[in-house]
Coordinates of N, CA and C in Angstrom, one line a residue:
Chain A
M1 N 13.4 26.9 5.5 CA 14.8 27.0 5.3 C 15.0 27.6 3.9
T2 N 16.0 28.5 3.8 CA 16.3 29.1 2.5 C 17.8 28.8 2.2
K3 N 18.3 29.3 1.1 CA 19.7 29.1 0.7 C 20.6 29.7 1.8
A4 N 20.2 30.9 2.3 CA 21.0 31.6 3.3 C 21.3 30.7 4.5
E5 N 20.3 29.8 4.9 CA 20.5 29.0 6.1 C 21.4 27.8 5.7
I6 N 21.4 27.3 4.5 CA 22.3 26.3 4.0 C 23.7 26.8 4.0
I7 N 23.8 28.0 3.5 CA 25.2 28.7 3.5 C 25.7 28.9 4.9
E8 N 24.8 29.2 5.9 CA 25.2 29.4 7.3 C 25.7 28.0 7.9
T9 N 25.0 27.0 7.5 CA 25.4 25.6 8.0 C 26.8 25.3 7.5
I10 N 27.1 25.5 6.2 CA 28.4 25.3 5.6 C 29.4 26.1 6.3
Y11 N 29.1 27.4 6.5 CA 30.0 28.3 7.2 C 30.4 27.8 8.6
N12 N 29.4 27.4 9.3 CA 29.6 26.9 10.7 C 30.4 25.6 10.7
K13 N 30.1 24.7 9.7 CA 30.6 23.4 9.8 C 32.0 23.3 9.2
I14 N 32.3 24.0 8.1 CA 33.5 23.8 7.3 C 34.6 24.9 7.6
G15 N 34.1 26.0 8.1 CA 35.1 27.1 8.4 C 35.6 27.9 7.2
F16 N 34.8 27.9 6.2 CA 35.0 28.8 5.1 C 34.5 30.2 5.5
S17 N 35.0 31.2 4.7 CA 34.4 32.5 4.9 C 32.9 32.5 4.4
K18 N 32.2 33.5 4.8 CA 30.8 33.6 4.4 C 30.7 33.6 2.9
K19 N 31.6 34.4 2.3 CA 31.7 34.6 0.8 C 31.9 33.2 0.1
E20 N 33.0 32.5 0.6 CA 33.3 31.2 0.1 C 32.1 30.2 0.2
S21 N 31.5 30.2 1.4 CA 30.3 29.4 1.6 C 29.2 29.7 0.7
A22 N 28.9 30.9 0.5 CA 27.9 31.3 -0.4 C 28.2 30.9 -1.9
D23 N 29.5 31.1 -2.3 CA 29.9 30.8 -3.6 C 29.7 29.3 -3.9
I24 N 30.1 28.5 -2.9 CA 30.1 27.0 -3.1 C 28.7 26.5 -3.2
V25 N 27.8 27.0 -2.3 CA 26.4 26.5 -2.3 C 25.8 26.9 -3.6
E26 N 26.1 28.1 -4.1 CA 25.6 28.6 -5.4 C 26.1 27.6 -6.5
L27 N 27.3 27.3 -6.4 CA 27.9 26.4 -7.4 C 27.2 25.0 -7.4
V28 N 26.9 24.5 -6.2 CA 26.2 23.2 -6.1 C 24.9 23.2 -6.9
F29 N 24.1 24.3 -6.5 CA 22.8 24.3 -7.2 C 22.8 24.7 -8.6
D30 N 23.8 25.5 -9.0 CA 23.9 25.8 -10.5 C 24.3 24.6 -11.3
T31 N 25.2 23.8 -10.7 CA 25.6 22.5 -11.4 C 24.4 21.5 -11.5
I32 N 23.6 21.4 -10.5 CA 22.5 20.6 -10.5 C 21.5 21.1 -11.6
K33 N 21.3 22.4 -11.6 CA 20.4 22.9 -12.6 C 20.9 22.7 -14.0
E34 N 22.2 22.9 -14.3 CA 22.7 22.7 -15.6 C 22.5 21.2 -16.1
T35 N 22.7 20.3 -15.1 CA 22.6 18.9 -15.5 C 21.1 18.6 -15.8
L36 N 20.2 19.1 -15.0 CA 18.8 18.8 -15.3 C 18.3 19.5 -16.6
E37 N 18.9 20.6 -16.9 CA 18.6 21.4 -18.1 C 18.9 20.5 -19.3
K38 N 20.0 19.8 -19.2 CA 20.4 18.9 -20.3 C 19.5 17.6 -20.4
G39 N 18.6 17.5 -19.4 CA 17.7 16.3 -19.5 C 18.3 15.1 -18.7
E40 N 19.4 15.3 -18.0 CA 20.0 14.2 -17.3 C 19.4 14.2 -15.9
K41 N 19.2 13.0 -15.3 CA 18.7 12.9 -14.0 C 19.8 13.1 -12.9
I42 N 19.4 13.4 -11.7 CA 20.3 13.6 -10.6 C 19.9 12.6 -9.5
K43 N 20.8 11.7 -9.1 CA 20.4 10.8 -8.0 C 21.3 11.1 -6.8
I44 N 20.6 11.5 -5.7 CA 21.3 11.7 -4.5 C 20.9 10.7 -3.5
S45 N 21.8 9.7 -3.2 CA 21.4 8.6 -2.4 C 21.1 9.1 -1.0
G46 N 20.1 8.6 -0.4 CA 19.7 9.1 1.0 C 18.7 10.2 0.9
F47 N 18.7 10.9 -0.2 CA 17.7 12.1 -0.3 C 16.7 11.8 -1.4
G48 N 17.1 11.6 -2.6 CA 16.1 11.3 -3.6 C 16.6 11.6 -5.0
N49 N 15.8 11.3 -6.0 CA 16.2 11.5 -7.4 C 15.3 12.6 -8.1
F50 N 16.0 13.4 -8.9 CA 15.4 14.5 -9.6 C 15.4 14.0 -11.1
V51 N 14.2 13.8 -11.7 CA 14.1 13.2 -13.0 C 13.3 14.2 -13.9
V52 N 13.9 14.4 -15.1 CA 13.2 15.2 -16.1 C 12.3 14.2 -17.0
R53 N 11.0 14.5 -17.0 CA 10.1 13.6 -17.8 C 9.5 14.4 -18.9
T54 N 9.3 13.7 -20.0 CA 8.7 14.4 -21.2 C 7.2 14.1 -21.2
K55 N 6.4 15.2 -21.4 CA 5.0 15.0 -21.5 C 4.5 15.2 -22.9
K56 N 3.6 14.4 -23.4 CA 3.1 14.6 -24.7 C 2.1 15.7 -24.7
P57 N 1.8 16.3 -25.9 CA 0.8 17.3 -26.0 C -0.6 16.7 -25.7
R58 N -1.5 17.4 -25.1 CA -2.8 16.9 -24.8 C -3.8 18.0 -24.8
I59 N -5.1 17.6 -24.9 CA -6.1 18.6 -25.0 C -6.6 18.9 -23.5
G60 N -6.5 20.2 -23.2 CA -7.0 20.6 -21.9 C -8.2 21.5 -22.1
R61 N -8.7 22.0 -21.0 CA -9.9 22.8 -21.1 C -9.8 24.0 -20.1
N62 N -10.1 25.1 -20.6 CA -10.1 26.3 -19.7 C -11.3 26.1 -18.7
P63 N -11.0 25.9 -17.4 CA -12.1 25.6 -16.5 C -13.2 26.7 -16.4
Q64 N -12.8 27.9 -16.7 CA -13.7 29.0 -16.6 C -14.7 29.1 -17.8
T65 N -14.1 28.9 -19.0 CA -14.9 29.1 -20.2 C -15.4 27.8 -20.8
G66 N -14.7 26.7 -20.4 CA -15.0 25.4 -21.0 C -14.4 25.2 -22.4
E67 N -13.6 26.2 -22.8 CA -13.0 26.2 -24.1 C -11.9 25.1 -24.1
E68 N -11.8 24.4 -25.2 CA -10.7 23.4 -25.4 C -9.5 24.0 -25.9
I69 N -8.3 23.7 -25.3 CA -7.1 24.2 -25.8 C -6.0 23.1 -25.8
E70 N -5.1 23.1 -26.8 CA -4.0 22.1 -26.7 C -2.9 22.6 -25.8
I71 N -2.6 21.7 -24.9 CA -1.5 21.9 -24.0 C -0.3 21.3 -24.7
S72 N 0.7 22.1 -25.0 CA 1.9 21.7 -25.8 C 2.7 20.6 -25.1
A73 N 3.5 19.9 -25.8 CA 4.5 18.9 -25.2 C 5.4 19.7 -24.4
R74 N 5.8 19.1 -23.2 CA 6.7 19.9 -22.3 C 7.5 18.9 -21.5
K75 N 8.5 19.4 -20.8 CA 9.3 18.6 -19.9 C 8.9 19.1 -18.5
V76 N 8.8 18.1 -17.6 CA 8.6 18.5 -16.2 C 9.6 17.8 -15.3
L77 N 9.9 18.4 -14.2 CA 10.9 17.9 -13.3 C 10.1 17.2 -12.1
T78 N 10.4 16.0 -11.9 CA 9.8 15.3 -10.7 C 10.9 14.9 -9.7
F79 N 10.5 15.0 -8.5 CA 11.4 14.5 -7.4 C 10.8 13.3 -6.8
R80 N 11.6 12.2 -6.8 CA 11.2 11.0 -6.1 C 12.0 10.8 -4.8
P81 N 11.4 11.0 -3.7 CA 12.2 10.9 -2.4 C 12.7 9.5 -2.2
S82 N 13.9 9.4 -1.6 CA 14.4 8.1 -1.3 C 13.7 7.4 -0.2
Q83 N 13.8 6.1 -0.1 CA 13.1 5.4 1.0 C 13.7 5.9 2.3
V84 N 15.0 6.2 2.4 CA 15.6 6.7 3.6 C 14.9 8.0 4.1
L85 N 14.7 8.9 3.2 CA 14.0 10.2 3.5 C 12.6 10.0 3.9
K86 N 11.9 9.1 3.1 CA 10.5 8.9 3.5 C 10.3 8.3 4.8
S87 N 11.2 7.3 5.2 CA 11.1 6.7 6.5 C 11.5 7.7 7.6
A88 N 12.5 8.5 7.3 CA 13.0 9.5 8.3 C 11.8 10.5 8.7
L89 N 11.0 10.8 7.7 CA 9.9 11.8 7.9 C 8.8 11.2 8.8
N90 N 8.8 9.9 8.9 CA 7.7 9.2 9.6 C 8.3 8.4 10.9
K91 N 9.5 8.7 11.2 CA 10.2 8.0 12.3 C 9.5 8.3 13.6
G92 N 9.5 7.3 14.5 CA 8.9 7.5 15.8 C 7.4 7.7 15.8
R93 N 6.8 7.3 14.7 CA 5.3 7.4 14.7 C 4.7 6.0 14.5
G94 N 5.6 5.0 14.5 CA 5.1 3.6 14.4 C 4.6 3.3 13.1
E95 N 5.0 4.1 12.1 CA 4.4 4.0 10.7 C 5.6 4.2 9.8
G96 N 5.2 4.6 8.6 CA 6.3 5.0 7.7 C 6.5 3.9 6.6
V97 N 5.6 2.9 6.5 CA 5.8 1.9 5.5 C 5.2 2.3 4.2
Chain B
M1 N 23.2 11.1 -13.3 CA 24.3 11.5 -12.5 C 24.1 11.2 -11.0
N2 N 25.0 10.5 -10.4 CA 24.8 10.3 -8.9 C 25.6 11.3 -8.1
K3 N 25.6 11.1 -6.8 CA 26.2 12.0 -5.9 C 27.7 12.1 -6.2
S4 N 28.4 11.0 -6.4 CA 29.8 11.0 -6.6 C 30.2 11.7 -8.0
D5 N 29.4 11.5 -9.0 CA 29.6 12.2 -10.3 C 29.5 13.7 -10.0
L6 N 28.5 14.1 -9.2 CA 28.3 15.5 -9.0 C 29.5 16.1 -8.2
I7 N 30.0 15.3 -7.2 CA 31.2 15.8 -6.5 C 32.4 15.9 -7.4
N8 N 32.5 15.0 -8.4 CA 33.7 15.1 -9.3 C 33.5 16.4 -10.2
I9 N 32.4 16.6 -10.7 CA 32.2 17.8 -11.5 C 32.4 19.1 -10.7
L10 N 31.9 19.1 -9.5 CA 32.1 20.3 -8.7 C 33.6 20.5 -8.3
S11 N 34.3 19.4 -8.1 CA 35.8 19.5 -7.8 C 36.5 20.1 -9.0
Q12 N 36.1 19.7 -10.2 CA 36.7 20.3 -11.4 C 36.4 21.8 -11.6
K13 N 35.2 22.2 -11.2 CA 34.8 23.6 -11.3 C 35.5 24.4 -10.2
A14 N 35.8 23.8 -9.1 CA 36.4 24.5 -7.9 C 37.7 23.8 -7.5
P15 N 38.7 24.0 -8.4 CA 40.0 23.2 -8.2 C 40.7 23.5 -6.9
H16 N 40.4 24.6 -6.3 CA 41.1 25.0 -5.0 C 40.6 24.1 -3.9
L17 N 39.5 23.4 -4.1 CA 39.0 22.6 -3.0 C 39.3 21.1 -3.3
S18 N 39.6 20.3 -2.2 CA 39.8 18.9 -2.4 C 38.5 18.2 -2.7
S19 N 38.6 17.0 -3.3 CA 37.3 16.3 -3.5 C 36.7 15.8 -2.2
K20 N 37.6 15.7 -1.2 CA 37.1 15.3 0.2 C 36.2 16.5 0.8
D21 N 36.8 17.7 0.6 CA 36.0 18.9 1.0 C 34.7 18.9 0.3
M22 N 34.8 18.7 -1.0 CA 33.5 18.8 -1.8 C 32.5 17.8 -1.4
E23 N 33.0 16.6 -1.0 CA 32.1 15.5 -0.5 C 31.4 16.0 0.7
I24 N 32.2 16.6 1.6 CA 31.6 17.1 2.9 C 30.5 18.2 2.6
I25 N 30.9 19.1 1.7 CA 29.9 20.1 1.3 C 28.6 19.6 0.8
V26 N 28.7 18.7 -0.2 CA 27.5 18.2 -0.8 C 26.7 17.4 0.2
N27 N 27.4 16.6 1.0 CA 26.6 15.9 2.1 C 25.9 16.9 3.0
T28 N 26.7 17.9 3.4 CA 26.1 18.9 4.3 C 24.9 19.6 3.8
V29 N 24.9 19.9 2.5 CA 23.8 20.6 1.8 C 22.5 19.6 1.9
F30 N 22.7 18.4 1.5 CA 21.5 17.5 1.5 C 21.1 17.1 2.9
D31 N 22.1 16.9 3.8 CA 21.7 16.5 5.2 C 20.9 17.7 5.8
S32 N 21.4 18.9 5.6 CA 20.7 20.0 6.2 C 19.2 20.1 5.7
M33 N 19.1 19.8 4.4 CA 17.7 19.9 3.8 C 16.9 18.7 4.4
S34 N 17.4 17.5 4.5 CA 16.7 16.4 5.1 C 16.2 16.8 6.5
K35 N 17.2 17.4 7.3 CA 16.9 17.7 8.7 C 15.8 18.8 8.8
A36 N 15.8 19.8 7.9 CA 14.8 20.8 7.8 C 13.4 20.1 7.6
L37 N 13.4 19.2 6.7 CA 12.1 18.5 6.4 C 11.6 17.7 7.6
M38 N 12.6 17.0 8.2 CA 12.3 16.1 9.3 C 11.7 16.9 10.5
T39 N 12.2 18.2 10.6 CA 11.6 19.0 11.7 C 10.4 19.8 11.3
G40 N 9.9 19.4 10.1 CA 8.6 20.0 9.6 C 8.8 21.4 8.9
H41 N 10.0 21.7 8.6 CA 10.2 23.0 7.9 C 10.1 22.9 6.4
R42 N 9.7 24.0 5.8 CA 9.6 24.1 4.4 C 11.0 24.6 3.9
I43 N 11.4 24.2 2.7 CA 12.6 24.7 2.1 C 12.3 25.4 0.8
E44 N 12.9 26.6 0.7 CA 12.8 27.3 -0.6 C 14.1 27.7 -1.1
I45 N 14.5 27.2 -2.3 CA 15.7 27.6 -2.9 C 15.3 28.3 -4.2
R46 N 15.6 29.6 -4.1 CA 15.2 30.5 -5.3 C 15.8 30.0 -6.6
G47 N 15.0 29.9 -7.6 CA 15.4 29.5 -8.9 C 15.5 28.0 -9.1
F48 N 15.5 27.3 -8.0 CA 15.5 25.8 -8.1 C 14.2 25.2 -7.8
G49 N 13.7 25.4 -6.6 CA 12.3 24.9 -6.2 C 12.1 24.9 -4.7
S50 N 11.0 24.4 -4.3 CA 10.7 24.3 -2.9 C 10.3 22.9 -2.5
F51 N 10.5 22.6 -1.3 CA 10.1 21.3 -0.7 C 9.2 21.6 0.5
E52 N 8.2 20.8 0.6 CA 7.3 20.9 1.8 C 6.8 19.5 2.1
I53 N 6.3 19.5 3.3 CA 5.8 18.2 3.8 C 4.3 18.2 3.6
R54 N 3.8 17.1 3.0 CA 2.3 16.9 2.8 C 1.9 15.8 3.7
V55 N 0.7 15.9 4.3 CA 0.3 14.8 5.1 C -0.7 13.9 4.3
R56 N -0.5 12.7 4.2 CA -1.4 11.7 3.6 C -2.3 11.2 4.6
E57 N -3.6 11.2 4.4 CA -4.6 10.7 5.3 C -4.5 9.2 5.5
P58 N -4.9 8.7 6.6 CA -4.9 7.2 6.8 C -5.9 6.6 5.8
R59 N -5.6 5.4 5.3 CA -6.5 4.7 4.4 C -6.3 3.2 4.6
V60 N -7.3 2.5 4.1 CA -7.2 1.0 4.1 C -6.6 0.6 2.8
G61 N -5.5 -0.1 2.9 CA -4.9 -0.6 1.7 C -5.0 -2.1 1.6
R62 N -4.4 -2.7 0.6 CA -4.5 -4.1 0.4 C -3.1 -4.7 0.1
N63 N -2.8 -5.7 0.7 CA -1.5 -6.4 0.3 C -1.8 -7.0 -1.0
P64 N -1.0 -6.6 -2.0 CA -1.3 -7.1 -3.4 C -1.1 -8.6 -3.6
K65 N -0.2 -9.1 -2.7 CA 0.0 -10.6 -2.9 C -1.1 -11.4 -2.2
S66 N -1.4 -11.1 -1.0 CA -2.4 -11.9 -0.2 C -3.8 -11.4 -0.4
G67 N -3.9 -10.2 -0.7 CA -5.3 -9.6 -0.8 C -5.8 -9.2 0.5
H68 N -5.1 -9.3 1.6 CA -5.5 -8.9 2.9 C -5.6 -7.4 3.0
Q69 N -6.6 -6.9 3.7 CA -6.7 -5.5 4.0 C -5.8 -5.1 5.1
V70 N -5.1 -4.0 4.9 CA -4.2 -3.5 6.0 C -4.5 -2.0 6.2
Q71 N -4.4 -1.6 7.4 CA -4.6 -0.2 7.8 C -3.3 0.6 7.5
I72 N -3.4 1.6 6.7 CA -2.2 2.4 6.5 C -2.4 3.8 7.2
G73 N -1.6 4.1 8.2 CA -1.8 5.2 9.0 C -1.4 6.5 8.3
T74 N -1.6 7.6 9.0 CA -1.2 8.9 8.5 C 0.3 8.9 8.1
R75 N 0.6 9.4 7.0 CA 2.0 9.5 6.6 C 2.4 10.9 6.2
R76 N 3.6 11.3 6.4 CA 4.1 12.5 5.9 C 5.0 12.3 4.7
V77 N 4.8 12.9 3.6 CA 5.6 12.7 2.4 C 6.2 14.1 2.0
P78 N 7.4 14.1 1.4 CA 8.0 15.3 0.9 C 7.4 15.6 -0.4
F79 N 7.1 16.9 -0.7 CA 6.6 17.3 -2.0 C 7.5 18.4 -2.6
F80 N 7.9 18.2 -3.8 CA 8.8 19.2 -4.5 C 8.1 19.9 -5.6
K81 N 8.2 21.2 -5.5 CA 7.7 22.0 -6.6 C 8.8 22.8 -7.3
V82 N 8.9 22.6 -8.6 CA 10.0 23.2 -9.3 C 9.9 24.7 -9.4
G83 N 11.0 25.4 -9.3 CA 11.0 26.9 -9.4 C 10.8 27.3 -10.8
K84 N 10.4 28.6 -10.9 CA 10.1 29.2 -12.2 C 11.4 29.1 -13.2
E85 N 12.5 29.6 -12.6 CA 13.7 29.6 -13.5 C 14.1 28.3 -14.0
L86 N 14.1 27.3 -13.1 CA 14.5 25.9 -13.6 C 13.5 25.3 -14.5
R87 N 12.2 25.6 -14.2 CA 11.1 25.0 -15.1 C 11.3 25.6 -16.5
E88 N 11.6 26.9 -16.6 CA 11.8 27.5 -17.9 C 13.0 27.0 -18.6
R89 N 14.1 26.8 -17.8 CA 15.4 26.3 -18.4 C 15.2 24.9 -19.0
I90 N 14.5 24.1 -18.2 CA 14.2 22.7 -18.7 C 13.5 22.6 -20.0
N91 N 12.6 23.6 -20.2 CA 11.8 23.7 -21.4 C 12.3 24.6 -22.4
S92 N 13.5 25.1 -22.3 CA 14.0 26.1 -23.2 C 14.1 25.6 -24.7
D93 N 14.3 24.3 -24.9 CA 14.4 23.9 -26.3 C 13.0 23.7 -26.9
H94 N 12.0 23.9 -26.1 CA 10.6 23.7 -26.7 C 10.0 25.0 -27.1
S95 N 10.5 26.1 -26.5 CA 9.8 27.4 -26.7 C 10.2 28.1 -28.0

């Protein structure tokens, strides 16, 4: 699935024009990106949480040369799926706990 | 920021839409993504990231309270990989 298919779903479901549907989907993702860029987390109930985490600098190693290098402090984005999504992915399999 | 905060901000940015419309839009976006993953499809949103299903092998776990061994079957878990643009934007104050 790509953004184009999400736009198509909005177009079919809401009755906006293609252009309006594309603009609004773009706005949704742009706003999420802006929020995460500020370091704020996004919690979408039923789907999951996007959290920006800070990583300290650490010593890494070039696996090819064995040379030690410092990996700088950085921020990473992690996604924690909600319990609802995790269960839905395993539904009908008698599992999912 | 939770989903209703997001809907409020989006409504301010697109004042021609009602917040009810915006709620339907945001729900539709995430519902369609959930459905794609449930049917085993990968999702790729340029500049944001991609989602795919990873299969966890069955393993023997332990109930941490009772210490009893339990069989944990094969599970499917969603995996998110951040896109290049967003990864760089998140780190922009470091570079």
